[in-house]
Short mmCIF file of C-alpha atoms in Angstrom, two decimals:
data_model
loop_
_atom_site.label_atom_id
_atom_site.label_comp_id
_atom_site.label_asym_id
_atom_site.label_seq_id
_atom_site.Cartn_x
_atom_site.Cartn_y
_atom_site.Cartn_z
CA MET A 302 -29.25 -45.48 -15.74
CA VAL A 303 -28.29 -41.96 -14.64
CA ALA A 304 -29.48 -39.13 -16.87
CA VAL A 305 -26.72 -36.76 -17.94
CA VAL A 306 -27.58 -33.14 -18.60
CA ARG A 307 -25.41 -31.70 -21.34
CA PRO A 308 -23.61 -28.46 -20.48
CA ALA A 309 -25.41 -26.45 -23.15
CA ARG A 310 -28.80 -27.70 -22.00
CA ARG A 311 -27.93 -27.02 -18.38
CA GLU A 312 -27.01 -23.44 -19.27
CA HIS A 313 -30.32 -23.03 -21.04
CA LEU A 314 -32.22 -24.35 -18.04
CA GLU A 315 -30.33 -21.99 -15.75
CA THR A 316 -30.96 -19.04 -18.04
CA ALA A 317 -34.67 -19.88 -18.31
CA LEU A 318 -34.93 -20.06 -14.53
CA LEU A 319 -33.14 -16.74 -14.04
CA ARG A 320 -35.41 -15.11 -16.60
CA ALA A 321 -38.56 -16.47 -14.99
CA LEU A 322 -37.53 -15.43 -11.48
CA ALA A 323 -36.32 -11.97 -12.53
CA CYS A 324 -39.57 -11.26 -14.38
CA ALA A 325 -41.61 -12.61 -11.47
CA THR A 326 -39.72 -10.34 -9.06
CA VAL A 327 -40.61 -7.15 -10.91
CA ALA A 328 -44.10 -8.29 -11.98
CA LEU A 329 -45.26 -9.28 -8.49
CA ALA A 330 -43.98 -6.16 -6.71
CA PRO A 331 -47.06 -4.00 -7.52
CA VAL A 332 -49.44 -6.72 -6.30
CA GLU A 333 -47.50 -7.71 -3.20
CA GLY A 334 -50.48 -6.75 -1.06
CA TYR A 335 -52.54 -9.53 -2.63
CA LEU A 336 -49.73 -12.02 -1.97
CA THR A 337 -49.33 -10.84 1.62
CA ALA A 338 -53.05 -11.35 2.20
CA VAL A 339 -52.57 -15.01 1.30
CA GLN A 340 -49.37 -15.47 3.33
CA GLY A 341 -47.31 -12.83 5.05
CA GLN A 342 -43.98 -13.73 3.40
CA LEU A 343 -45.26 -14.82 -0.02
CA GLY A 344 -44.21 -11.59 -1.71
CA LYS A 345 -40.58 -12.23 -0.76
CA VAL A 346 -40.37 -15.67 -2.36
CA ALA A 347 -39.55 -14.60 -5.94
CA PRO A 348 -36.69 -12.18 -5.06
CA ALA A 349 -35.27 -14.66 -2.55
CA LEU A 350 -35.28 -17.49 -5.10
CA LEU A 351 -33.79 -15.18 -7.73
CA THR A 352 -30.91 -14.31 -5.41
CA VAL A 353 -30.22 -17.94 -4.49
CA VAL A 354 -30.35 -19.19 -8.08
CA TRP A 355 -28.22 -16.29 -9.33
CA LEU A 356 -25.57 -17.00 -6.70
CA ALA A 357 -25.58 -20.72 -7.50
CA VAL A 358 -25.29 -20.08 -11.25
CA ARG A 359 -22.44 -17.60 -10.86
CA ILE A 360 -20.53 -20.01 -8.61
CA ARG A 361 -21.09 -23.00 -10.87
CA ARG A 362 -20.04 -21.06 -13.97
CA ARG A 363 -17.19 -19.37 -12.09
CA GLN A 364 -18.58 -16.16 -13.49
CA PRO A 365 -18.26 -13.16 -11.16
CA PRO A 366 -20.82 -10.35 -11.44
CA ARG A 367 -20.00 -7.82 -14.11
CA PRO A 368 -18.65 -4.82 -12.16
CA THR A 369 -20.42 -1.49 -12.60
CA PRO A 370 -20.39 1.78 -10.66
CA LEU A 371 -23.82 0.82 -9.31
CA HIS A 372 -22.41 -2.24 -7.56
CA ALA A 373 -19.72 -0.11 -5.90
CA VAL A 374 -22.30 2.41 -4.68
CA LEU A 375 -24.55 -0.37 -3.36
CA ALA A 376 -21.63 -1.96 -1.52
CA LEU A 377 -20.70 1.33 0.15
CA LEU A 378 -24.33 2.02 1.02
CA THR A 379 -24.48 -1.41 2.67
CA VAL A 380 -21.43 -0.50 4.77
CA VAL A 381 -23.03 2.76 5.91
CA LEU A 382 -26.31 0.99 6.62
CA ALA A 383 -24.49 -1.59 8.76
CA ALA A 384 -22.61 1.15 10.60
CA THR A 385 -25.68 3.20 11.46
CA ALA A 386 -27.64 0.04 12.36
CA ALA A 387 -24.85 -0.97 14.76
CA ARG A 388 -24.74 2.52 16.22
CA HIS A 389 -28.49 2.45 16.91
CA ALA A 390 -28.89 -1.27 17.59
CA ALA A 391 -30.90 -0.65 20.75
CA SER A 392 -33.60 1.32 18.95
CA PRO A 393 -36.92 -0.54 18.58
CA PHE A 394 -37.20 -0.17 14.79
CA THR A 395 -33.55 -0.66 13.78
CA ALA A 396 -33.56 -4.40 13.15
CA GLU A 397 -36.88 -4.35 11.29
CA TYR A 398 -35.88 -1.52 8.97
CA THR A 399 -32.37 -2.80 8.38
CA LEU A 400 -33.93 -6.04 7.17
CA ARG A 401 -36.18 -3.98 4.88
CA TRP A 402 -33.19 -2.17 3.35
CA LEU A 403 -30.89 -5.12 2.72
CA PRO A 404 -33.07 -7.12 0.29
CA PHE A 405 -33.43 -4.08 -1.98
CA LEU A 406 -29.68 -3.56 -2.10
CA VAL A 407 -29.08 -7.23 -2.92
CA VAL A 408 -31.89 -7.54 -5.48
CA THR A 409 -30.75 -4.37 -7.25
CA ALA A 410 -27.26 -5.82 -7.67
CA VAL A 411 -28.69 -9.12 -8.89
CA LEU A 412 -31.12 -7.52 -11.35
CA ALA A 413 -28.38 -5.30 -12.77
CA ASP A 414 -26.23 -8.38 -13.39
CA VAL A 415 -28.84 -10.71 -14.89
CA ALA A 416 -30.36 -7.93 -17.02
CA SER A 417 -26.95 -7.26 -18.52
CA ARG A 418 -26.50 -10.95 -19.40
CA GLU A 419 -29.34 -13.46 -19.31
CA VAL A 420 -32.61 -11.52 -19.10
CA PRO A 421 -33.69 -9.22 -21.96
CA ILE A 422 -34.46 -5.76 -20.64
CA ARG A 423 -37.65 -5.66 -22.69
CA TRP A 424 -38.90 -8.72 -20.80
CA LEU A 425 -38.41 -6.96 -17.48
CA LEU A 426 -40.11 -3.81 -18.71
CA LEU A 427 -43.04 -5.91 -19.92
CA ALA A 428 -43.21 -7.76 -16.60
CA ALA A 429 -43.21 -4.51 -14.61
CA ALA A 430 -45.93 -3.00 -16.82
CA ALA A 431 -48.04 -6.18 -16.66
CA GLY A 432 -47.86 -6.37 -12.87
CA ALA A 433 -48.77 -2.70 -12.53
CA THR A 434 -51.69 -3.12 -14.95
CA VAL A 435 -53.07 -5.90 -12.77
CA ALA A 436 -52.69 -3.58 -9.78
CA GLY A 437 -54.47 -0.83 -11.72
CA ALA A 438 -57.34 -3.17 -12.51
CA GLY A 439 -57.50 -4.03 -8.81
CA ALA A 440 -57.62 -0.34 -8.00
CA LEU A 441 -60.60 0.22 -10.28
CA TYR A 442 -62.31 -2.87 -8.88
CA SER A 443 -61.87 -1.62 -5.32
CA LEU A 444 -63.39 1.70 -6.34
CA VAL A 445 -66.35 0.39 -8.33
CA ALA A 446 -67.19 -2.97 -6.78
CA GLU A 447 -66.06 -2.47 -3.18
CA GLY A 448 -67.14 1.15 -2.88
CA GLU A 449 -63.84 2.56 -1.61
CA ALA A 450 -63.63 6.34 -1.63
CA ARG A 451 -60.07 6.19 -3.00
CA ALA A 452 -58.78 3.25 -4.99
CA SER A 453 -56.14 1.19 -3.22
CA GLY A 454 -56.35 -2.30 -4.71
CA PRO A 455 -53.30 -4.34 -3.66
CA GLN A 456 -51.68 -1.54 -1.65
CA PRO A 457 -52.92 -0.40 1.77
CA ASP A 458 -52.22 3.26 0.92
CA PRO A 459 -53.68 4.76 -2.29
CA ASN A 460 -50.61 6.99 -2.63
CA ASP A 461 -48.31 3.96 -2.73
CA LEU A 462 -50.51 2.40 -5.39
CA ALA A 463 -50.30 5.57 -7.49
CA TYR A 464 -46.51 5.36 -7.20
CA PHE A 465 -46.47 1.92 -8.84
CA LEU A 466 -48.97 2.87 -11.54
CA VAL A 467 -47.40 6.12 -12.72
CA ALA A 468 -43.94 4.49 -12.73
CA ALA A 469 -45.25 1.84 -15.13
CA VAL A 470 -46.94 4.18 -17.62
CA PRO A 471 -43.72 5.32 -19.41
CA LEU A 472 -42.60 1.71 -19.82
CA LEU A 473 -45.42 1.13 -22.30
CA ALA A 474 -43.61 3.42 -24.75
CA ALA A 475 -40.75 0.92 -24.93
CA LEU A 476 -43.05 -2.03 -25.58
CA HIS A 477 -44.66 -0.80 -28.79
CA ARG A 478 -44.73 -3.41 -31.51
CA ARG A 479 -46.93 -3.86 -34.55
CA GLY A 480 -50.09 -5.65 -33.44
CA ARG A 481 -49.75 -4.68 -29.77
CA GLY A 482 -51.29 -1.23 -30.07
CA PHE A 483 -54.69 -2.21 -28.70
CA LEU A 484 -53.28 -4.10 -25.71
CA LEU A 485 -50.89 -1.29 -24.83
CA THR A 486 -53.70 1.26 -25.13
CA VAL A 487 -55.87 -0.76 -22.76
CA ALA A 488 -52.98 -1.12 -20.33
CA GLY A 489 -52.28 2.61 -20.49
CA VAL A 490 -55.90 3.51 -19.84
CA VAL A 491 -56.07 1.11 -16.88
CA LEU A 492 -52.86 2.50 -15.40
CA VAL A 493 -53.84 6.15 -15.79
CA ALA A 494 -57.44 5.60 -14.68
CA GLY A 495 -56.27 3.58 -11.68
CA ALA A 496 -53.76 6.28 -10.71
CA THR A 497 -56.44 8.95 -11.13
CA ALA A 498 -58.80 6.97 -8.90
CA THR A 499 -56.28 7.15 -6.05
CA PHE A 500 -56.62 10.97 -6.05
CA SER A 501 -52.87 11.16 -5.35
CA ARG A 502 -51.47 14.60 -6.10
CA GLY A 503 -47.91 13.30 -5.98
CA GLY A 504 -48.85 10.61 -8.48
CA ALA A 505 -50.37 13.21 -10.79
CA LEU A 506 -47.21 15.30 -10.67
CA GLY A 507 -45.05 12.25 -11.30
CA LEU A 508 -47.14 11.22 -14.29
CA THR A 509 -47.03 14.74 -15.71
CA ALA A 510 -43.24 14.82 -15.41
CA ALA A 511 -42.88 11.42 -17.06
CA VAL A 512 -45.16 12.23 -19.99
CA GLY A 513 -43.40 15.55 -20.46
CA TRP A 514 -40.03 13.76 -20.62
CA LEU A 515 -41.31 11.27 -23.20
CA LEU A 516 -42.60 14.14 -25.33
CA LEU A 517 -39.36 16.09 -24.94
CA ARG A 518 -37.27 13.12 -26.05
CA ARG A 519 -39.67 12.45 -28.93
CA VAL A 520 -40.58 8.96 -27.80
CA LEU A 521 -44.30 9.60 -27.23
CA PRO A 522 -46.15 10.90 -30.31
CA TRP A 523 -48.68 13.64 -29.69
CA ARG A 524 -51.42 11.62 -31.39
CA VAL A 525 -50.94 8.77 -28.92
CA LEU A 526 -51.13 11.19 -26.00
CA ALA A 527 -54.29 12.73 -27.46
CA ALA A 528 -55.91 9.32 -27.92
CA ALA A 529 -55.05 8.31 -24.35
CA ALA A 530 -56.42 11.59 -23.03
CA VAL A 531 -59.68 11.05 -24.90
CA ALA A 532 -59.99 7.50 -23.53
CA VAL A 533 -59.35 8.62 -19.94
CA ALA A 534 -61.76 11.54 -20.37
CA GLY A 535 -64.38 9.08 -21.60
CA LEU A 536 -63.90 6.97 -18.49
CA GLY A 537 -64.15 10.10 -16.37
CA LEU A 538 -67.40 11.08 -18.02
CA GLY A 539 -68.76 7.58 -17.46
CA ALA A 540 -67.79 7.81 -13.79
CA VAL A 541 -69.63 11.12 -13.44
CA LEU A 542 -72.75 9.76 -15.13
CA PHE A 543 -72.94 6.39 -13.38
CA ALA A 544 -71.19 7.01 -10.07
CA GLY A 545 -71.71 10.72 -9.48
CA PRO A 546 -72.61 10.57 -5.75
CA GLN A 547 -69.73 8.21 -4.98
CA LEU A 548 -67.34 10.46 -6.89
CA ASP A 549 -68.58 13.55 -5.02
CA ARG A 550 -68.01 11.76 -1.70
CA ALA A 551 -64.50 10.76 -2.74
CA LEU A 552 -63.65 14.32 -3.77
CA GLN A 553 -64.98 15.73 -0.51
CA GLU A 554 -62.99 13.22 1.54
CA LYS A 555 -59.86 13.91 -0.48
CA SER A 556 -60.29 17.67 -0.05
CA PHE A 557 -60.57 17.25 3.70
CA ILE A 558 -57.56 14.90 3.84
CA ALA A 559 -55.51 17.14 1.54
CA ALA A 560 -55.90 20.14 3.80
CA SER A 561 -54.76 18.08 6.77
CA ASN A 562 -51.89 16.49 4.83
CA VAL A 563 -50.31 19.83 3.99
CA ASP A 564 -49.95 20.66 7.68
CA THR A 565 -48.82 17.23 8.85
CA ARG A 566 -46.26 16.78 6.09
CA GLU A 567 -44.73 20.14 6.90
CA LEU A 568 -44.42 19.03 10.53
CA ARG A 569 -42.77 15.76 9.51
CA TRP A 570 -40.38 17.38 7.07
CA GLN A 571 -39.29 19.85 9.73
CA ALA A 572 -38.79 17.01 12.21
CA ALA A 573 -36.68 15.05 9.69
CA ALA A 574 -34.56 18.13 9.00
CA ARG A 575 -33.95 18.60 12.74
CA MET A 576 -32.91 14.94 13.07
CA LEU A 577 -30.44 15.35 10.23
CA THR A 578 -29.03 18.54 11.71
CA ALA A 579 -28.57 16.86 15.08
CA HIS A 580 -27.11 13.62 13.67
CA PRO A 581 -25.42 14.38 10.32
CA GLY A 582 -22.88 11.54 10.50
CA LEU A 583 -24.86 8.32 10.91
CA GLY A 584 -28.36 9.71 11.28
CA VAL A 585 -30.87 8.31 13.74
CA GLY A 586 -30.65 4.79 12.32
CA PRO A 587 -32.94 2.71 10.07
CA GLY A 588 -36.51 3.33 11.19
CA GLY A 589 -35.27 6.02 13.55
CA PHE A 590 -37.60 8.65 12.15
CA ARG A 591 -40.56 6.74 13.53
CA GLU A 592 -38.93 6.42 16.94
CA HIS A 593 -37.88 10.06 17.31
CA TYR A 594 -40.76 11.80 15.56
CA ALA A 595 -42.93 12.46 18.60
CA ALA A 596 -40.05 14.05 20.50
CA GLU A 597 -38.72 16.07 17.55
CA SER A 598 -42.18 17.36 16.66
CA HIS A 599 -42.95 18.12 20.31
CA ASN A 600 -45.83 15.65 20.13
CA ALA A 601 -47.49 17.67 17.36
CA GLU A 602 -49.60 14.71 16.20
CA VAL A 603 -51.13 13.11 19.25
CA ASP A 604 -52.92 10.44 17.19
CA GLU A 605 -49.84 9.56 15.12
CA GLN A 606 -46.74 8.86 17.16
CA THR A 607 -44.70 6.75 14.71
CA PRO A 608 -45.39 7.96 11.14
CA VAL A 609 -43.22 8.07 8.04
CA ALA A 610 -41.78 11.36 6.80
CA HIS A 611 -43.74 11.39 3.52
CA ASN A 612 -40.56 12.51 1.77
CA MET A 613 -38.10 9.85 0.70
CA TYR A 614 -35.11 12.17 0.60
CA LEU A 615 -35.56 13.71 4.04
CA GLU A 616 -36.36 10.37 5.63
CA VAL A 617 -33.29 8.64 4.16
CA ALA A 618 -31.06 11.57 5.12
CA ALA A 619 -32.42 11.71 8.67
CA GLU A 620 -32.01 7.96 9.19
CA LEU A 621 -28.71 7.25 7.40
CA GLY A 622 -27.00 10.61 7.76
CA LEU A 623 -25.28 12.63 5.05
CA PRO A 624 -22.91 9.82 3.92
CA GLY A 625 -25.81 7.40 3.55
CA PHE A 626 -27.93 9.95 1.72
CA ALA A 627 -25.05 10.79 -0.63
CA LEU A 628 -24.72 7.11 -1.55
CA PHE A 629 -28.49 6.75 -1.89
CA ALA A 630 -28.48 9.72 -4.25
CA GLY A 631 -25.52 8.07 -5.97
CA VAL A 632 -27.75 5.15 -6.94
CA VAL A 633 -30.02 7.59 -8.77
CA GLY A 634 -27.06 9.48 -10.23
CA VAL A 635 -25.42 6.35 -11.61
CA ALA A 636 -28.73 5.31 -13.18
CA ALA A 637 -29.24 8.74 -14.76
CA VAL A 638 -25.74 8.83 -16.24
CA ALA A 639 -25.93 5.25 -17.51
CA SER A 640 -29.31 5.77 -19.17
CA GLU A 641 -28.17 8.97 -20.88
CA ARG A 642 -25.06 7.23 -22.18
CA THR A 643 -27.27 4.49 -23.57
CA VAL A 644 -29.45 7.07 -25.32
CA ARG A 645 -26.41 8.63 -26.98
CA LEU A 646 -24.71 5.35 -27.91
CA ALA A 647 -27.82 3.58 -29.18
CA GLY A 648 -28.97 6.07 -31.79
CA PRO A 649 -32.53 5.81 -33.15
CA GLY A 650 -34.18 2.48 -32.43
CA PRO A 651 -35.61 0.21 -29.74
CA ARG A 652 -32.65 0.50 -27.35
CA ARG A 653 -32.88 4.27 -27.28
CA THR A 654 -36.61 4.05 -26.68
CA GLU A 655 -36.07 1.63 -23.79
CA ALA A 656 -33.49 3.94 -22.22
CA VAL A 657 -35.74 7.01 -22.51
CA ALA A 658 -38.68 5.04 -21.06
CA ILE A 659 -36.51 4.03 -18.10
CA GLN A 660 -35.52 7.68 -17.64
CA ALA A 661 -39.14 8.82 -17.71
CA SER A 662 -40.20 6.13 -15.26
CA LEU A 663 -37.35 7.02 -12.93
CA LEU A 664 -38.36 10.68 -13.15
CA ALA A 665 -41.91 9.75 -12.17
CA VAL A 666 -40.53 7.84 -9.18
CA LEU A 667 -38.32 10.74 -8.07
CA VAL A 668 -41.08 13.34 -8.34
CA THR A 669 -43.65 11.18 -6.56
CA SER A 670 -41.18 10.38 -3.78
CA THR A 671 -40.99 14.06 -2.88
CA PHE A 672 -44.32 13.50 -1.16
CA LEU A 673 -43.99 9.83 -0.20
CA SER A 674 -41.51 7.55 1.57
CA GLU A 675 -40.93 5.09 -1.27
CA GLN A 676 -37.44 3.76 -0.59
CA TYR A 677 -38.95 0.45 0.48
CA TYR A 678 -40.63 -0.27 -2.87
CA LEU A 679 -39.03 -1.92 -5.88
CA PRO A 680 -39.52 0.53 -8.81
CA LEU A 681 -36.70 2.89 -7.77
CA TRP A 682 -34.25 0.02 -7.35
CA SER A 683 -35.26 -2.02 -10.40
CA LEU A 684 -35.13 1.04 -12.67
CA ALA A 685 -31.60 1.83 -11.47
CA ALA A 686 -30.60 -1.75 -12.21
CA LEU A 687 -32.14 -1.68 -15.70
CA ALA A 688 -30.50 1.65 -16.55
CA VAL A 689 -27.06 0.25 -15.74
CA ALA A 690 -27.78 -3.05 -17.49
CA ALA A 691 -28.89 -1.26 -20.66
CA GLU A 692 -25.57 0.56 -20.85
CA ALA A 693 -23.64 -2.65 -20.18
CA ARG A 694 -25.49 -4.41 -23.01
CA ILE A 695 -24.80 -1.70 -25.54
CA ARG A 696 -21.13 -1.45 -24.56
CA ASN A 697 -20.54 -5.22 -24.47
CA PRO A 698 -23.03 -6.79 -26.88
CA ALA A 699 -21.06 -10.04 -27.23
CA LYS A 700 -21.13 -10.68 -23.47
CA SER A 701 -24.88 -10.07 -23.34
CA ARG A 702 -25.89 -12.80 -25.73
CA PRO A 703 -27.78 -15.84 -24.39
CA PRO A 704 -26.04 -19.24 -24.46
CA PRO A 705 -26.08 -21.05 -27.80
CA GLU A 706 -28.88 -23.42 -28.62
CA CYS A 707 -28.24 -26.87 -27.20
CA GLY A 708 -28.31 -29.97 -29.30
CA THR A 709 -30.76 -32.78 -28.94
#
């Protein structure tokens, strides 16, 4: 006897699978380093499965993606990426970096679509915050148990880890519910303490900007900020009392590195600007900054021939040219406009809080990326997707409802 799956039940199974894969995609991004240590491609499994299942569901339901300005910008950015990759196909890094770009463009489009229909935005915010909290706990473990001078946890670079952690802090404001206060406080302390333990100045600036935005939009009460500050200060005092020598060593190392970083980043920013000036149309190609840096900097860093620019904006502009950078900035612009529209349409309530939290998190990402090359990490892309999805949900509430409960 062949089992027959009723249409309503099949829709529920599809929706459940999309929800699980979407949440896994954003939750596992901060801890991808742990997954990569197990198997090199393990971190790519969840987004790949999400894309395949999403495509299969849309085809089976004959349901095209809901069009948004973000999808148009992503499509045009893909065209420019393909053009500059073709132009610089012979370069040694082009294929590798083109294959790094494309999954983010696809996953952003997919997340924007499923978050506007099947997956509650709150679930994705919770998943992102939970994954980052695990990463923050790993950061503190690496500092205390493994004796690292700067916490890194699941990320090879402490600065990249700080990027994930500070981007997640504002999301906690959107997750407040009666009875969750203690858990959210613990998560906030872990995130802030973990980010502090990386000694990332860009992360500190990003966190400051995000908290300031939450206060300005009256989403974060002053008493909550004061309580969090007291908790983090208590952890800091404990670190001084019980790990004073280790902390002194970390501060000395960071001071030495910081002085060197100022000089090297200035060299790299100047090199990126020269590449853009010389190739404004299609840039030097994906990954081209690494290839051309030694020549453009006149071999200024003998021990570092193929670095990153440590500035997302200059690196993207140098590699994709002005058209590519304009479209890349368009992703951010579309997200900013969509989130602000959501704030104005929602009025007081959870949806407004979610939109402001997304804005604050995106602001943290943008500020931090002034000092880091973070276009190859998920927070920027997922936040843009959620901003657009939040507006779509508030404009078309009927189309955003889950399928009806199936019968037995």
